[in-house]
Amino acid sequence: MKKMHHLQIEPGQIGEFVIMPGDPGRCHLIAEHFENPQLIAQSREYVTYTGKYKGLTVSVTSTGMGCPSAAIALEELIMSGAKYLVRLGTTGALQKNINLGDIIIATSAVRLEGTSVEYIPIEFPAIADIDVVDALIRATREKNLKSHTGIIMSHDAFYKGSVFADPDFLKREQVWIDSNVLSVENESSALFTIGYLRKVKVGTILTAVANHLTREVITDEGKINPIFHQMTDICLEAFNNINK
Amino acid sequence: MEQVQYHIRCKKDEVNKAVLLPGDIERADYIGTQFFRDSKKIVENREFHIYNGGYENKPVAVCSTGIGCMSAAVAIEELTNIGCKYFIRVGTCGSLSPEINPGDIIIVTGAVRGDGASKEYVPIEYPAVADYRTITALRNRAKKEGVDYSLGIIRTHDAFYMESPFAFGDYKKRVAIWAEAGVLAIENESSTLFVIGSLRKVQVGAILVAVGNLITGKKGTKDDLQKSINKTITIAAGALVDLQEGKEGKI
């Protein structure tokens, strides 16, 4: 079998169930939840581990930042046999009632990025797979954790739409705040769009590490990591539920 | 909101909170008179016919929207103004999938925003997504009724005579991009209903019957289509009952 051009993985080396963080540095943290995790490949921003969870073969592959690299990761994962994929990442909250560390499950995403537009005209909705959304909500409830469920926004230019952007960033984001968009991140809209086109099931679970309205930010990885462990548990239980 | 709404001619709390939204006036009359218990016609103005009634001992309502997002937006805005919270569009569509035949049922997850009305509300990159609780409630009721359905994205558009079997010129070419993308069907109201639902924080879903297939040219018989439409009304009314009880449950 030929290796995938960017991910450097082969069909058969990953499971049908894949967790996709943005940061390659978080893959090992997620793989700690697998039984017998094996490092499969490490190439550019793409790190892949495969292991077992309650009998299921599961993998984790990082996407890098942004839809261009995330789209490559998703396409090559699908070519390698992935069927259920969950992006697990961080986000900046756009609503006052979302606190730092809160969990957000996306039903769909605003397509404020360039990649998905190369696939299909902009009027096509970037929506998460409903079975994955349901499974994530259920797994979160079973762990007695709360989540916000709704529309998020995906964009390309961090320094135009983040707490580190120029002072006018909130003016540009006001339209999305007023439209009840929960938060901003960088990958989900392309992942959802491509997932639908390729007939695989894609979802997203995020934690708020900033709030654009209050300008609060968590920068300490030590505070973020425990939430990543929680979200990994949720993902794996969601996969387990889907497989039942 | 004590004032009478401009088009639907009713005021706060006069319409039950959970509302079926057919396009066709006659279908609103049919649902109100044939499916609801103790139903009462409240309004008959322009393309808006509204009935209150009971279904499985829960209060429900039906309001026709007329054809297209323009009048559908007016209906859902004014119903929301007077306190309605749960909406399910029950309607018909043209199939874009060779696997979906006339008479087949679709539960909608999201819609391509090929309409004009939703663009006045929010930029085009915003998704027209059905409420996830409503999708789940519809799927559970379909399962309970033993009804098969397809689940996925549809296309909403404005110009019937550009994209339908009655259209001018090569309509198959115009819809090819959506068929290839796995868009299941075409209709005229859902995208705006979903967008307004997200903006105004009310729950909106849609269940549709394919009345023809734009790709294969197949058409359904009137009797068969009516049977399927009856099933969608039963599923949607049941889903409105479950949503009001907060037990949309799980798949």
Short mmCIF file of N, CA and C in Angstrom, two decimals, chain A residues 64-211:
data_model
loop_
_atom_site.label_atom_id
_atom_site.label_comp_id
_atom_site.label_asym_id
_atom_site.label_seq_id
_atom_site.Cartn_x
_atom_site.Cartn_y
_atom_site.Cartn_z
N GLY A 64 -3.01 20.20 12.51
CA GLY A 64 -2.38 21.51 12.35
C GLY A 64 -3.44 22.59 12.47
N MET A 65 -3.00 23.85 12.39
CA MET A 65 -3.95 24.96 12.50
C MET A 65 -4.53 25.32 11.15
N GLY A 66 -5.84 25.54 11.13
CA GLY A 66 -6.48 26.07 9.94
C GLY A 66 -7.07 25.01 9.03
N CYS A 67 -8.02 25.46 8.20
CA CYS A 67 -8.72 24.54 7.31
C CYS A 67 -7.86 23.94 6.20
N PRO A 68 -6.85 24.65 5.65
CA PRO A 68 -6.06 24.00 4.60
C PRO A 68 -5.41 22.70 5.07
N SER A 69 -4.74 22.73 6.21
CA SER A 69 -4.09 21.50 6.68
C SER A 69 -5.10 20.52 7.26
N ALA A 70 -6.20 21.02 7.84
CA ALA A 70 -7.23 20.12 8.40
C ALA A 70 -7.92 19.35 7.27
N ALA A 71 -8.15 20.02 6.14
CA ALA A 71 -8.80 19.36 5.00
C ALA A 71 -7.93 18.23 4.46
N ILE A 72 -6.61 18.47 4.40
CA ILE A 72 -5.68 17.43 3.96
C ILE A 72 -5.74 16.24 4.91
N ALA A 73 -5.71 16.53 6.20
CA ALA A 73 -5.75 15.45 7.19
C ALA A 73 -7.02 14.62 7.04
N LEU A 74 -8.17 15.31 6.93
CA LEU A 74 -9.44 14.59 6.83
C LEU A 74 -9.49 13.74 5.56
N GLU A 75 -9.11 14.33 4.44
CA GLU A 75 -9.15 13.58 3.16
C GLU A 75 -8.28 12.32 3.25
N GLU A 76 -7.07 12.46 3.80
CA GLU A 76 -6.15 11.31 3.84
C GLU A 76 -6.60 10.28 4.88
N LEU A 77 -7.22 10.75 5.97
CA LEU A 77 -7.79 9.81 6.96
C LEU A 77 -8.94 9.01 6.34
N ILE A 78 -9.78 9.70 5.56
CA ILE A 78 -10.90 8.99 4.91
C ILE A 78 -10.34 7.95 3.93
N MET A 79 -9.34 8.34 3.15
CA MET A 79 -8.72 7.39 2.19
C MET A 79 -8.08 6.21 2.91
N SER A 80 -7.76 6.41 4.19
CA SER A 80 -7.13 5.35 4.98
C SER A 80 -8.15 4.53 5.78
N GLY A 81 -9.45 4.87 5.63
CA GLY A 81 -10.48 4.03 6.25
C GLY A 81 -11.25 4.64 7.42
N ALA A 82 -11.00 5.92 7.75
CA ALA A 82 -11.73 6.54 8.87
C ALA A 82 -13.20 6.77 8.48
N LYS A 83 -14.11 6.54 9.46
CA LYS A 83 -15.54 6.71 9.19
C LYS A 83 -16.20 7.69 10.18
N TYR A 84 -15.68 7.76 11.40
CA TYR A 84 -16.23 8.63 12.44
C TYR A 84 -15.08 9.47 12.97
N LEU A 85 -15.21 10.78 12.86
CA LEU A 85 -14.09 11.64 13.24
C LEU A 85 -14.59 12.79 14.11
N VAL A 86 -13.87 13.05 15.19
CA VAL A 86 -14.25 14.16 16.06
C VAL A 86 -13.07 15.11 16.24
N ARG A 87 -13.29 16.36 15.86
CA ARG A 87 -12.30 17.39 16.18
C ARG A 87 -12.43 17.72 17.66
N LEU A 88 -11.26 17.78 18.32
CA LEU A 88 -11.21 18.06 19.75
C LEU A 88 -10.23 19.22 19.90
N GLY A 89 -10.72 20.38 20.32
CA GLY A 89 -9.80 21.52 20.31
C GLY A 89 -10.21 22.64 21.24
N THR A 90 -9.61 23.80 20.99
CA THR A 90 -9.86 24.98 21.82
C THR A 90 -10.61 26.03 20.99
N THR A 91 -11.20 26.98 21.70
CA THR A 91 -12.04 27.96 21.00
C THR A 91 -12.13 29.24 21.83
N GLY A 92 -12.48 30.34 21.16
CA GLY A 92 -12.71 31.61 21.84
C GLY A 92 -14.20 31.88 21.91
N ALA A 93 -14.73 32.04 23.14
CA ALA A 93 -16.17 32.20 23.31
C ALA A 93 -16.65 33.58 22.84
N LEU A 94 -17.85 33.61 22.25
CA LEU A 94 -18.46 34.86 21.78
C LEU A 94 -19.70 35.24 22.57
N GLN A 95 -20.04 34.44 23.59
CA GLN A 95 -21.24 34.73 24.38
C GLN A 95 -20.85 34.89 25.85
N LYS A 96 -21.54 35.79 26.53
CA LYS A 96 -21.20 36.12 27.92
C LYS A 96 -21.37 34.93 28.87
N ASN A 97 -22.35 34.06 28.57
CA ASN A 97 -22.64 32.96 29.50
C ASN A 97 -21.68 31.78 29.34
N ILE A 98 -20.68 31.89 28.46
CA ILE A 98 -19.71 30.79 28.30
C ILE A 98 -18.45 31.16 29.08
N ASN A 99 -18.15 30.34 30.10
CA ASN A 99 -16.98 30.59 30.94
C ASN A 99 -15.76 29.85 30.41
N LEU A 100 -14.58 30.32 30.79
CA LEU A 100 -13.36 29.63 30.42
C LEU A 100 -13.41 28.21 30.97
N GLY A 101 -13.01 27.25 30.15
CA GLY A 101 -13.04 25.85 30.56
C GLY A 101 -14.36 25.14 30.24
N ASP A 102 -15.39 25.89 29.84
CA ASP A 102 -16.67 25.25 29.46
C ASP A 102 -16.49 24.42 28.19
N ILE A 103 -17.35 23.40 28.06
CA ILE A 103 -17.31 22.52 26.88
C ILE A 103 -18.39 22.96 25.89
N ILE A 104 -18.00 22.98 24.62
CA ILE A 104 -18.93 23.36 23.55
C ILE A 104 -19.01 22.22 22.54
N ILE A 105 -20.23 21.81 22.20
CA ILE A 105 -20.44 20.80 21.15
C ILE A 105 -21.09 21.53 19.97
N ALA A 106 -20.45 21.43 18.79
CA ALA A 106 -20.92 22.21 17.64
C ALA A 106 -21.96 21.43 16.85
N THR A 107 -23.07 22.09 16.51
CA THR A 107 -24.05 21.48 15.60
C THR A 107 -23.72 21.84 14.15
N SER A 108 -22.99 22.95 13.97
CA SER A 108 -22.73 23.47 12.63
C SER A 108 -21.77 24.64 12.76
N ALA A 109 -21.28 25.14 11.61
CA ALA A 109 -20.29 26.21 11.68
C ALA A 109 -20.47 27.24 10.57
N VAL A 110 -20.23 28.49 10.94
CA VAL A 110 -20.17 29.58 9.96
C VAL A 110 -18.91 29.36 9.11
N ARG A 111 -19.06 29.46 7.77
CA ARG A 111 -17.95 29.14 6.85
C ARG A 111 -17.15 30.40 6.50
N LEU A 112 -16.49 30.98 7.51
CA LEU A 112 -15.72 32.20 7.26
C LEU A 112 -14.26 31.84 6.94
N GLU A 113 -14.09 30.80 6.14
CA GLU A 113 -12.74 30.36 5.77
C GLU A 113 -12.71 30.09 4.27
N GLY A 114 -11.53 29.90 3.74
CA GLY A 114 -11.39 29.77 2.29
C GLY A 114 -11.49 28.36 1.76
N THR A 115 -11.12 27.37 2.58
CA THR A 115 -10.96 26.01 2.07
C THR A 115 -12.27 25.39 1.58
N SER A 116 -13.31 25.46 2.41
CA SER A 116 -14.56 24.76 2.05
C SER A 116 -15.19 25.36 0.80
N VAL A 117 -14.88 26.63 0.52
CA VAL A 117 -15.46 27.28 -0.66
C VAL A 117 -14.89 26.70 -1.95
N GLU A 118 -13.69 26.11 -1.87
CA GLU A 118 -13.16 25.42 -3.05
C GLU A 118 -13.91 24.13 -3.31
N TYR A 119 -14.57 23.60 -2.30
CA TYR A 119 -15.31 22.34 -2.44
C TYR A 119 -16.72 22.53 -2.96
N ILE A 120 -17.41 23.55 -2.42
CA ILE A 120 -18.85 23.69 -2.71
C ILE A 120 -19.26 25.14 -2.42
N PRO A 121 -20.19 25.72 -3.19
CA PRO A 121 -20.56 27.13 -2.98
C PRO A 121 -20.94 27.43 -1.52
N ILE A 122 -20.77 28.68 -1.18
CA ILE A 122 -20.86 29.15 0.21
C ILE A 122 -22.24 28.95 0.83
N GLU A 123 -23.29 28.83 0.03
CA GLU A 123 -24.64 28.68 0.60
C GLU A 123 -24.88 27.29 1.19
N PHE A 124 -23.98 26.34 0.92
CA PHE A 124 -24.08 24.98 1.48
C PHE A 124 -23.80 25.03 2.99
N PRO A 125 -24.62 24.36 3.82
CA PRO A 125 -24.41 24.48 5.27
C PRO A 125 -23.32 23.53 5.78
N ALA A 126 -22.44 24.06 6.62
CA ALA A 126 -21.40 23.22 7.26
C ALA A 126 -22.01 22.66 8.54
N ILE A 127 -22.55 21.43 8.47
CA ILE A 127 -23.21 20.88 9.65
C ILE A 127 -22.52 19.61 10.12
N ALA A 128 -22.46 19.47 11.44
CA ALA A 128 -21.89 18.26 12.05
C ALA A 128 -22.87 17.12 11.86
N ASP A 129 -22.36 15.90 11.84
CA ASP A 129 -23.23 14.73 11.71
C ASP A 129 -24.09 14.60 12.98
N ILE A 130 -25.40 14.42 12.80
CA ILE A 130 -26.33 14.40 13.93
C ILE A 130 -26.08 13.21 14.86
N ASP A 131 -25.66 12.07 14.32
CA ASP A 131 -25.38 10.92 15.19
C ASP A 131 -24.19 11.20 16.10
N VAL A 132 -23.18 11.88 15.56
CA VAL A 132 -22.00 12.22 16.36
C VAL A 132 -22.38 13.28 17.41
N VAL A 133 -23.16 14.28 17.00
CA VAL A 133 -23.61 15.32 17.95
C VAL A 133 -24.38 14.66 19.10
N ASP A 134 -25.34 13.80 18.76
CA ASP A 134 -26.14 13.12 19.79
C ASP A 134 -25.24 12.31 20.73
N ALA A 135 -24.29 11.57 20.15
CA ALA A 135 -23.41 10.71 20.97
C ALA A 135 -22.53 11.55 21.89
N LEU A 136 -22.04 12.69 21.41
CA LEU A 136 -21.21 13.57 22.24
C LEU A 136 -22.03 14.17 23.38
N ILE A 137 -23.26 14.60 23.07
CA ILE A 137 -24.12 15.19 24.11
C ILE A 137 -24.41 14.14 25.18
N ARG A 138 -24.74 12.93 24.75
CA ARG A 138 -25.07 11.86 25.68
C ARG A 138 -23.88 11.50 26.56
N ALA A 139 -22.69 11.38 25.93
CA ALA A 139 -21.49 11.02 26.70
C ALA A 139 -21.15 12.11 27.70
N THR A 140 -21.38 13.37 27.33
CA THR A 140 -21.12 14.49 28.25
C THR A 140 -22.07 14.44 29.44
N ARG A 141 -23.35 14.19 29.15
CA ARG A 141 -24.35 14.07 30.22
C ARG A 141 -24.03 12.91 31.16
N GLU A 142 -23.61 11.79 30.58
CA GLU A 142 -23.32 10.60 31.40
C GLU A 142 -22.17 10.87 32.37
N LYS A 143 -21.29 11.80 32.03
CA LYS A 143 -20.19 12.15 32.93
C LYS A 143 -20.57 13.31 33.85
N ASN A 144 -21.87 13.65 33.85
CA ASN A 144 -22.37 14.76 34.66
C ASN A 144 -21.66 16.08 34.37
N LEU A 145 -21.26 16.25 33.12
CA LEU A 145 -20.64 17.52 32.72
C LEU A 145 -21.66 18.30 31.90
N LYS A 146 -21.51 19.62 31.92
CA LYS A 146 -22.41 20.47 31.15
C LYS A 146 -21.75 20.84 29.82
N SER A 147 -22.57 21.10 28.81
CA SER A 147 -22.01 21.60 27.56
C SER A 147 -22.96 22.62 26.96
N HIS A 148 -22.39 23.48 26.13
CA HIS A 148 -23.19 24.39 25.31
C HIS A 148 -23.27 23.74 23.93
N THR A 149 -24.46 23.69 23.35
CA THR A 149 -24.59 23.07 22.03
C THR A 149 -25.13 24.10 21.06
N GLY A 150 -24.48 24.24 19.90
CA GLY A 150 -24.99 25.21 18.92
C GLY A 150 -24.01 25.50 17.80
N ILE A 151 -24.22 26.66 17.18
CA ILE A 151 -23.44 27.06 16.00
C ILE A 151 -22.13 27.71 16.44
N ILE A 152 -21.04 27.32 15.80
CA ILE A 152 -19.75 27.99 16.04
C ILE A 152 -19.31 28.68 14.75
N MET A 153 -18.18 29.35 14.77
CA MET A 153 -17.68 30.01 13.57
C MET A 153 -16.24 29.57 13.32
N SER A 154 -15.93 29.25 12.06
CA SER A 154 -14.56 28.88 11.69
C SER A 154 -13.98 29.95 10.78
N HIS A 155 -12.77 30.38 11.08
CA HIS A 155 -12.16 31.43 10.26
C HIS A 155 -10.68 31.15 10.05
N ASP A 156 -10.05 31.99 9.23
CA ASP A 156 -8.66 31.74 8.83
C ASP A 156 -7.64 32.66 9.48
N ALA A 157 -8.04 33.88 9.87
CA ALA A 157 -7.06 34.89 10.26
C ALA A 157 -7.11 35.14 11.78
N PHE A 158 -6.27 34.42 12.50
CA PHE A 158 -6.24 34.53 13.96
C PHE A 158 -6.07 35.98 14.41
N TYR A 159 -5.19 36.71 13.74
CA TYR A 159 -4.90 38.09 14.17
C TYR A 159 -5.89 39.12 13.63
N LYS A 160 -7.03 38.62 13.09
CA LYS A 160 -8.17 39.50 12.80
C LYS A 160 -9.35 39.17 13.71
N GLY A 161 -9.34 37.98 14.30
CA GLY A 161 -10.48 37.59 15.13
C GLY A 161 -10.08 36.80 16.35
N SER A 162 -9.39 37.44 17.29
CA SER A 162 -9.03 36.79 18.55
C SER A 162 -8.74 37.88 19.57
N VAL A 163 -8.55 37.48 20.84
CA VAL A 163 -8.25 38.50 21.86
C VAL A 163 -6.88 39.14 21.64
N PHE A 164 -6.08 38.55 20.76
CA PHE A 164 -4.77 39.13 20.44
C PHE A 164 -4.81 40.01 19.18
N ALA A 165 -5.99 40.15 18.59
CA ALA A 165 -6.13 40.93 17.35
C ALA A 165 -6.19 42.42 17.66
N ASP A 166 -6.24 43.23 16.61
CA ASP A 166 -6.32 44.67 16.80
C ASP A 166 -7.61 45.03 17.55
N PRO A 167 -7.66 46.23 18.17
CA PRO A 167 -8.78 46.55 19.08
C PRO A 167 -10.16 46.51 18.43
N ASP A 168 -10.22 46.56 17.10
CA ASP A 168 -11.52 46.60 16.44
C ASP A 168 -12.12 45.22 16.20
N PHE A 169 -11.47 44.15 16.73
CA PHE A 169 -11.93 42.81 16.34
C PHE A 169 -13.37 42.54 16.75
N LEU A 170 -13.80 43.12 17.88
CA LEU A 170 -15.17 42.85 18.34
C LEU A 170 -16.21 43.46 17.40
N LYS A 171 -15.84 44.59 16.74
CA LYS A 171 -16.76 45.18 15.77
C LYS A 171 -17.00 44.21 14.62
N ARG A 172 -15.92 43.55 14.16
CA ARG A 172 -16.06 42.59 13.06
C ARG A 172 -16.84 41.36 13.50
N GLU A 173 -16.73 41.02 14.79
CA GLU A 173 -17.41 39.81 15.27
C GLU A 173 -18.84 40.06 15.74
N GLN A 174 -19.24 41.34 15.81
CA GLN A 174 -20.56 41.66 16.37
C GLN A 174 -21.70 40.93 15.65
N VAL A 175 -21.59 40.83 14.33
CA VAL A 175 -22.65 40.16 13.55
C VAL A 175 -22.82 38.71 14.01
N TRP A 176 -21.70 38.06 14.36
CA TRP A 176 -21.79 36.64 14.79
C TRP A 176 -22.26 36.55 16.25
N ILE A 177 -21.81 37.50 17.08
CA ILE A 177 -22.29 37.53 18.47
C ILE A 177 -23.82 37.70 18.47
N ASP A 178 -24.30 38.64 17.65
CA ASP A 178 -25.75 38.90 17.57
C ASP A 178 -26.52 37.72 16.98
N SER A 179 -25.83 36.87 16.23
CA SER A 179 -26.50 35.72 15.58
C SER A 179 -26.41 34.46 16.44
N ASN A 180 -26.07 34.63 17.73
CA ASN A 180 -26.01 33.52 18.69
C ASN A 180 -24.94 32.49 18.36
N VAL A 181 -23.88 32.89 17.65
CA VAL A 181 -22.75 31.99 17.42
C VAL A 181 -22.01 31.86 18.76
N LEU A 182 -21.74 30.61 19.15
CA LEU A 182 -21.18 30.38 20.49
C LEU A 182 -19.71 30.78 20.58
N SER A 183 -18.92 30.46 19.55
CA SER A 183 -17.47 30.67 19.68
C SER A 183 -16.77 30.61 18.33
N VAL A 184 -15.50 30.96 18.36
CA VAL A 184 -14.67 31.03 17.15
C VAL A 184 -13.55 30.00 17.22
N GLU A 185 -13.31 29.29 16.11
CA GLU A 185 -12.15 28.41 16.00
C GLU A 185 -11.73 28.34 14.53
N ASN A 186 -10.91 27.36 14.15
CA ASN A 186 -10.28 27.45 12.83
C ASN A 186 -10.44 26.27 11.88
N GLU A 187 -11.11 25.20 12.26
CA GLU A 187 -11.10 24.00 11.41
C GLU A 187 -12.47 23.40 11.10
N SER A 188 -13.46 23.58 11.99
CA SER A 188 -14.67 22.75 11.90
C SER A 188 -15.47 22.91 10.61
N SER A 189 -15.60 24.12 10.08
CA SER A 189 -16.49 24.29 8.92
C SER A 189 -16.02 23.49 7.72
N ALA A 190 -14.70 23.45 7.48
CA ALA A 190 -14.20 22.64 6.36
C ALA A 190 -14.35 21.15 6.67
N LEU A 191 -14.10 20.77 7.92
CA LEU A 191 -14.24 19.35 8.29
C LEU A 191 -15.69 18.89 8.10
N PHE A 192 -16.66 19.72 8.53
CA PHE A 192 -18.08 19.34 8.40
C PHE A 192 -18.47 19.25 6.91
N THR A 193 -18.04 20.24 6.13
CA THR A 193 -18.41 20.28 4.71
C THR A 193 -17.85 19.06 3.98
N ILE A 194 -16.57 18.81 4.17
CA ILE A 194 -15.94 17.67 3.49
C ILE A 194 -16.51 16.35 4.00
N GLY A 195 -16.79 16.29 5.29
CA GLY A 195 -17.39 15.08 5.86
C GLY A 195 -18.69 14.72 5.16
N TYR A 196 -19.55 15.73 4.94
CA TYR A 196 -20.82 15.45 4.26
C TYR A 196 -20.58 15.01 2.81
N LEU A 197 -19.67 15.70 2.13
CA LEU A 197 -19.41 15.38 0.72
C LEU A 197 -18.84 13.97 0.57
N ARG A 198 -18.02 13.55 1.55
CA ARG A 198 -17.38 12.23 1.45
C ARG A 198 -18.17 11.15 2.21
N LYS A 199 -19.33 11.53 2.76
CA LYS A 199 -20.21 10.57 3.44
C LYS A 199 -19.56 9.88 4.65
N VAL A 200 -18.80 10.65 5.44
CA VAL A 200 -18.31 10.17 6.74
C VAL A 200 -18.92 11.07 7.82
N LYS A 201 -18.86 10.61 9.05
CA LYS A 201 -19.54 11.31 10.14
C LYS A 201 -18.54 12.11 10.97
N VAL A 202 -18.71 13.44 10.97
CA VAL A 202 -17.75 14.33 11.63
C VAL A 202 -18.45 15.19 12.68
N GLY A 203 -17.82 15.34 13.83
CA GLY A 203 -18.32 16.21 14.88
C GLY A 203 -17.20 17.03 15.49
N THR A 204 -17.56 17.94 16.38
CA THR A 204 -16.55 18.80 17.04
C THR A 204 -16.91 19.00 18.50
N ILE A 205 -15.91 18.84 19.37
CA ILE A 205 -16.06 19.20 20.79
C ILE A 205 -14.89 20.11 21.15
N LEU A 206 -15.22 21.23 21.83
CA LEU A 206 -14.21 22.26 22.08
C LEU A 206 -14.27 22.70 23.54
N THR A 207 -13.18 23.30 23.99
CA THR A 207 -13.24 23.98 25.28
C THR A 207 -12.84 25.44 25.09
N ALA A 208 -13.54 26.32 25.79
CA ALA A 208 -13.27 27.75 25.67
C ALA A 208 -12.00 28.10 26.45
N VAL A 209 -10.97 28.59 25.73
CA VAL A 209 -9.75 29.02 26.40
C VAL A 209 -9.64 30.54 26.42
N ALA A 210 -10.65 31.19 25.81
CA ALA A 210 -10.70 32.66 25.85
C ALA A 210 -12.17 33.08 25.76
N ASN A 211 -12.46 34.28 26.22
CA ASN A 211 -13.77 34.87 25.97
C ASN A 211 -13.54 36.25 25.37
#
